[in-house]
XYZ file of N, CA and C in Angstrom:
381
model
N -74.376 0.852 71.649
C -73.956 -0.254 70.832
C -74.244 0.075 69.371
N -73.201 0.163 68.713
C -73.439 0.341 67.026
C -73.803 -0.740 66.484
N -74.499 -0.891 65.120
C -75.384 -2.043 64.940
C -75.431 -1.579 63.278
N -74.978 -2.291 62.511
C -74.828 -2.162 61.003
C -75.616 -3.375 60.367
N -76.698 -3.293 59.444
C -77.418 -4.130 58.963
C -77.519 -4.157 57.769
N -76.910 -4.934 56.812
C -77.216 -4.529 55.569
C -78.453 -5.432 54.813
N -78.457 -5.206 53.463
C -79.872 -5.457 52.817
C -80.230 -5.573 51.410
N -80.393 -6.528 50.835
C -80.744 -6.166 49.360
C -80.115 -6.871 48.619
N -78.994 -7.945 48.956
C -78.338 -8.871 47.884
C -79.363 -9.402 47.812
N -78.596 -10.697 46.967
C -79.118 -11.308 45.973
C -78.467 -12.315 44.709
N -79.169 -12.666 43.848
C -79.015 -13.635 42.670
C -79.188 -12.700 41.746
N -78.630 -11.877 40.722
C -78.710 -11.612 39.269
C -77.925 -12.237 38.190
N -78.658 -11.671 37.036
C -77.851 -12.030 36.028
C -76.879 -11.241 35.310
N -75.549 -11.494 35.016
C -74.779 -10.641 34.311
C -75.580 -9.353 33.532
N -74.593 -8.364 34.179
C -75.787 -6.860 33.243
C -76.679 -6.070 34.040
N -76.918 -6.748 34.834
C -78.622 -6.952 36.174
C -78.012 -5.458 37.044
N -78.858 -5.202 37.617
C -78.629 -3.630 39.493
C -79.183 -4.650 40.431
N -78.477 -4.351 41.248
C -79.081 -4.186 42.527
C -78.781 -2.939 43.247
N -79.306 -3.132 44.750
C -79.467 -1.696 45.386
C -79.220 -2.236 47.054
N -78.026 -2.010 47.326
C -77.693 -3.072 48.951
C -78.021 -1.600 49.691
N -78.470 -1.788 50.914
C -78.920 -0.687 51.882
C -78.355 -1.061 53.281
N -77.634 -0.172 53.906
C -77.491 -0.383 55.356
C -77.676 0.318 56.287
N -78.440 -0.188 57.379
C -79.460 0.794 57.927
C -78.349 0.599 59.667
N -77.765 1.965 59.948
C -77.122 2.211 61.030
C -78.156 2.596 62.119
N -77.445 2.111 63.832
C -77.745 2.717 64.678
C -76.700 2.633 65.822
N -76.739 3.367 66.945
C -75.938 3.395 67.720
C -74.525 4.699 67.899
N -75.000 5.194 66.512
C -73.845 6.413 66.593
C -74.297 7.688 66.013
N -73.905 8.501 65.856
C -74.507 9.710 65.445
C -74.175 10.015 63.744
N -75.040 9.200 63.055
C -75.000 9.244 61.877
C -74.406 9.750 61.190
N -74.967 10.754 61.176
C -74.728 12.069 59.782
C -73.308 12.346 60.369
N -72.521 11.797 61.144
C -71.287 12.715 62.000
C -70.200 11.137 60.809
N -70.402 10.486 60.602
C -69.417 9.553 60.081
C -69.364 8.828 58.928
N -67.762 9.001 58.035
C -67.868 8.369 57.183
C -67.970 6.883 56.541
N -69.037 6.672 56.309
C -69.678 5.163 55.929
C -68.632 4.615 54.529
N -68.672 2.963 54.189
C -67.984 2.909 53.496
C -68.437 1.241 52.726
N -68.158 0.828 51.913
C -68.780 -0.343 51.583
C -67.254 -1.351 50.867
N -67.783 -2.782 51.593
C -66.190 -3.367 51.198
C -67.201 -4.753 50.778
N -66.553 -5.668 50.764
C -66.655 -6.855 49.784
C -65.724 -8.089 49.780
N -65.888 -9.145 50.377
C -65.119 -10.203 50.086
C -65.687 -11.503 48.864
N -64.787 -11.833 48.327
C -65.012 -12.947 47.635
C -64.979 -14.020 48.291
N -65.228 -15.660 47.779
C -64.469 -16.772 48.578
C -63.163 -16.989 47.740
N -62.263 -16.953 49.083
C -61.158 -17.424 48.972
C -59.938 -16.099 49.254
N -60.906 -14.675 48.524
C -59.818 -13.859 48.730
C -60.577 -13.089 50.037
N -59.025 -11.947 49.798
C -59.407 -10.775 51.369
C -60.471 -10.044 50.884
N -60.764 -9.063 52.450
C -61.807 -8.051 51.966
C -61.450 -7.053 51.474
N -62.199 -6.507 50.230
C -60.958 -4.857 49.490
C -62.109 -4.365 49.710
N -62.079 -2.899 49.644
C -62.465 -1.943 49.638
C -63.239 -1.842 48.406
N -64.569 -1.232 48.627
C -65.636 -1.375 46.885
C -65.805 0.722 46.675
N -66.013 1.334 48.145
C -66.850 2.442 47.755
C -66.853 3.022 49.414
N -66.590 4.823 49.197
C -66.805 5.185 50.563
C -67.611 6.486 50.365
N -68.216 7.080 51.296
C -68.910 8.422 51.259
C -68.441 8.849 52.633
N -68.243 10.376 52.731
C -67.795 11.349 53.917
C -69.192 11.598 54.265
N -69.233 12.060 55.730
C -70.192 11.977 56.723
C -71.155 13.041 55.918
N -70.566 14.283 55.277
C -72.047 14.961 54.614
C -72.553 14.632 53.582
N -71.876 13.594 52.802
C -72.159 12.811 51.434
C -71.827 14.108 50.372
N -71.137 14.677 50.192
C -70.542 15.493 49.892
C -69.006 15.177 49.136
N -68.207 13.923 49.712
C -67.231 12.968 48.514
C -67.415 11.872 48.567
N -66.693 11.140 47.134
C -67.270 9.929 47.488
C -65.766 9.241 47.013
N -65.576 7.782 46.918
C -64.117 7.224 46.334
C -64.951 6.232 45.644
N -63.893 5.692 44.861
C -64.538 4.253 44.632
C -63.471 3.227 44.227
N -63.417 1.796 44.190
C -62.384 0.933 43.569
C -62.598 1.023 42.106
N -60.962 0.929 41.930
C -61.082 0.967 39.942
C -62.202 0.070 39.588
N -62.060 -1.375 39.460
C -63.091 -2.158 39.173
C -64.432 -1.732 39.654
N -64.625 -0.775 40.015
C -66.637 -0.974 40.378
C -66.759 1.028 39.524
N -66.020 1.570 39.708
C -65.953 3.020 38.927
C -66.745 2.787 37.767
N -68.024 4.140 37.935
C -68.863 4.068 36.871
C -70.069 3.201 36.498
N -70.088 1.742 37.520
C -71.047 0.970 37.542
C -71.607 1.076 38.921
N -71.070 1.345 39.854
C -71.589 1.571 41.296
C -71.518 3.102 41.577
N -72.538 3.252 42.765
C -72.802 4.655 43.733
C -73.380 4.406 44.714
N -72.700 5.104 45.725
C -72.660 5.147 46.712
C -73.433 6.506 47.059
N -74.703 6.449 48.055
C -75.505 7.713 48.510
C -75.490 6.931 50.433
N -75.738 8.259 50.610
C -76.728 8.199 51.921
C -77.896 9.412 52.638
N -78.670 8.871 53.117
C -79.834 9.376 53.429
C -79.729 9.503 55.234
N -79.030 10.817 55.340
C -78.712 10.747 56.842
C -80.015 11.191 58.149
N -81.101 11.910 57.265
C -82.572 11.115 57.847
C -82.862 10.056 58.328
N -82.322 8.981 57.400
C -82.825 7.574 57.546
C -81.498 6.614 57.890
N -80.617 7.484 58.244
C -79.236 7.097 59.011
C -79.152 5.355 58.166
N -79.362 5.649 57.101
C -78.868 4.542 55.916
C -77.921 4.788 54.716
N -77.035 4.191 54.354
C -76.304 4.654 53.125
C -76.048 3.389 52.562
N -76.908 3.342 51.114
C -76.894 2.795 49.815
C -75.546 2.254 48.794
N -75.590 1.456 48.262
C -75.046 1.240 47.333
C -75.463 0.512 45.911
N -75.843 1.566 44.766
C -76.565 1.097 44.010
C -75.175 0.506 42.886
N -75.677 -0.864 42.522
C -74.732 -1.981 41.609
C -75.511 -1.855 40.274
N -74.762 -1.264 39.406
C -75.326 -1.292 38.021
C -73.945 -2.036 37.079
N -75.022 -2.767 35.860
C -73.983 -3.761 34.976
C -72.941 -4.449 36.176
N -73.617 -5.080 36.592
C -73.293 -6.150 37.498
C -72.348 -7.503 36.849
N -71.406 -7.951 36.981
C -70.011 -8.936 36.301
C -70.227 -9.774 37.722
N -69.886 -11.583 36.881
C -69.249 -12.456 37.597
C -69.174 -12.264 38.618
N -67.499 -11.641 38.570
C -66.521 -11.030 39.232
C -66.974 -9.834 40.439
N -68.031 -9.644 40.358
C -68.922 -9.047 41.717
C -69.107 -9.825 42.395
N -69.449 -10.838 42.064
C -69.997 -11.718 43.451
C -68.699 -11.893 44.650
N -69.951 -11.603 45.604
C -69.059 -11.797 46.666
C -70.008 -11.368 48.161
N -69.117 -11.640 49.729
C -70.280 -11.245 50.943
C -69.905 -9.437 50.468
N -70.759 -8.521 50.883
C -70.880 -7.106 50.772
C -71.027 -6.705 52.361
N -70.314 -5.872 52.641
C -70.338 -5.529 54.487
C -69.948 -3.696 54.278
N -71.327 -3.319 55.146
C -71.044 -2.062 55.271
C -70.147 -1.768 56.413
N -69.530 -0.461 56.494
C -68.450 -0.263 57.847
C -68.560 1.489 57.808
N -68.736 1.389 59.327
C -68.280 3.009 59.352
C -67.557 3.431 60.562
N -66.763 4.608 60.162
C -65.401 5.196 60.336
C -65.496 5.152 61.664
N -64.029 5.163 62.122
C -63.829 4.910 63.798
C -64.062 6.539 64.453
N -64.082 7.414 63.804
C -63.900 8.917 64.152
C -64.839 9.808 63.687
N -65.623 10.907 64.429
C -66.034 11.515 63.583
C -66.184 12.646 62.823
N -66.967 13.189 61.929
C -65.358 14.489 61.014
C -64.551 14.200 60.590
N -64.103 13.561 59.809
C -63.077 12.950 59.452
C -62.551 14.085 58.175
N -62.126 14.422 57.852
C -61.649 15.224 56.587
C -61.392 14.505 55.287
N -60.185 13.628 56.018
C -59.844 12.858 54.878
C -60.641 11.284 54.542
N -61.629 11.071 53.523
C -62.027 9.548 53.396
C -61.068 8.504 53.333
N -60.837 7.432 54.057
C -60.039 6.671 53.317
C -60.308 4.745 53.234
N -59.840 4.609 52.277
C -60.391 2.797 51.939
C -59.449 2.230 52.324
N -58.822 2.248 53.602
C -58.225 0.989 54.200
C -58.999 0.792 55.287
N -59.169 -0.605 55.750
C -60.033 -1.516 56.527
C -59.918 -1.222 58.132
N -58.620 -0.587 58.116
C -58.158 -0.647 59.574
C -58.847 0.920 59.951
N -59.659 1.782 59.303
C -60.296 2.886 59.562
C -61.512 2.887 60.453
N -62.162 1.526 59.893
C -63.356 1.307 60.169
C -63.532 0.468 61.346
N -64.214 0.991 62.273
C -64.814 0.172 63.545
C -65.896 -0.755 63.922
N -66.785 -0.901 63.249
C -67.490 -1.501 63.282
C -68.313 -1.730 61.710
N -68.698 -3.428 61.781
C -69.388 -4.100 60.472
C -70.516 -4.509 60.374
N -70.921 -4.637 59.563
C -72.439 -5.398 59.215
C -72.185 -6.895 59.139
N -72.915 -7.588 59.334
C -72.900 -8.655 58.912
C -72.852 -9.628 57.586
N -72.902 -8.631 56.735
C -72.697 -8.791 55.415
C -74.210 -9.820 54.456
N -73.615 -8.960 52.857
C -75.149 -9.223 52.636
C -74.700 -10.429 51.195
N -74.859 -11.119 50.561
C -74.548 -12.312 49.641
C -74.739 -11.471 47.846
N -73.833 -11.292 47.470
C -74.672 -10.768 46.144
C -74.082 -11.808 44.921
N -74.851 -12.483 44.535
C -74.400 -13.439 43.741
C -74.342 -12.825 42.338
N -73.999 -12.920 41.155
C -73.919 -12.496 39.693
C -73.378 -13.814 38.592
N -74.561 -13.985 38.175
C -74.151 -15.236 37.436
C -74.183 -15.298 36.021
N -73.383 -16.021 35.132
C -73.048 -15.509 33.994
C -73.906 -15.732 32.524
């Protein structure tokens, strides 16, 4: 049973980091590419940030490029997403997901890749 937990939202203030963590089990870690998505209220879930199973590439959405990174620590079969200069317009639930396959070559940020979710973590940003 795969089991995605994420960790670390929160309340900041415009400008503010945080550091969301999701700690996997149930699959063979280091073998799959992890990926981090994001809903607002009201809209769908888009795609924020992905890393390939050796952490070796990474993608990211225009809007978060340059203020977010994405690591993972396949020791600790967790992969990070650190939020720097944090906007409004961040807030939203944060849900880690990782890839239905493993080896994957190509990363990719559509939703229908990913097999299983976290429960998602609250990151509020207030102005």
């Amino acid at each position: 049973q795969v089991q995605l937990v994420e960790s670390g939202g929160g309340l900041v203030q415009a400008g503010g980091s945080l550091r969301l963590s999701c700690a996997a089990s149930g699959r063979t870690f280091s073998a799959y590419t992890m990926a981090w998505f994001r809903q607002a209220p009201g809209k769908e879930r888009e795609f924020v940030a992905v890393i390939n199973w050796s952490g070796g590439m990474t993608y990211y959405a225009d809007s978060v490029k340059g203020r977010f990174t994405i690591s993972r620590d396949n020791a600790k079969n967790t992969v990070y997403l650190q939020m720097n200069s944090l906007k409004p317009e961040d807030t939203a639930v944060y849900y880690c997901a990782v890839d239905s396959a493993p080896y994957r070559f190509a990363i990719r940020s559509a939703l229908a890749a990913y097999d299983y979710w976290g429960q998602g973590t609250q990151v509020t940003v207030s102005s």
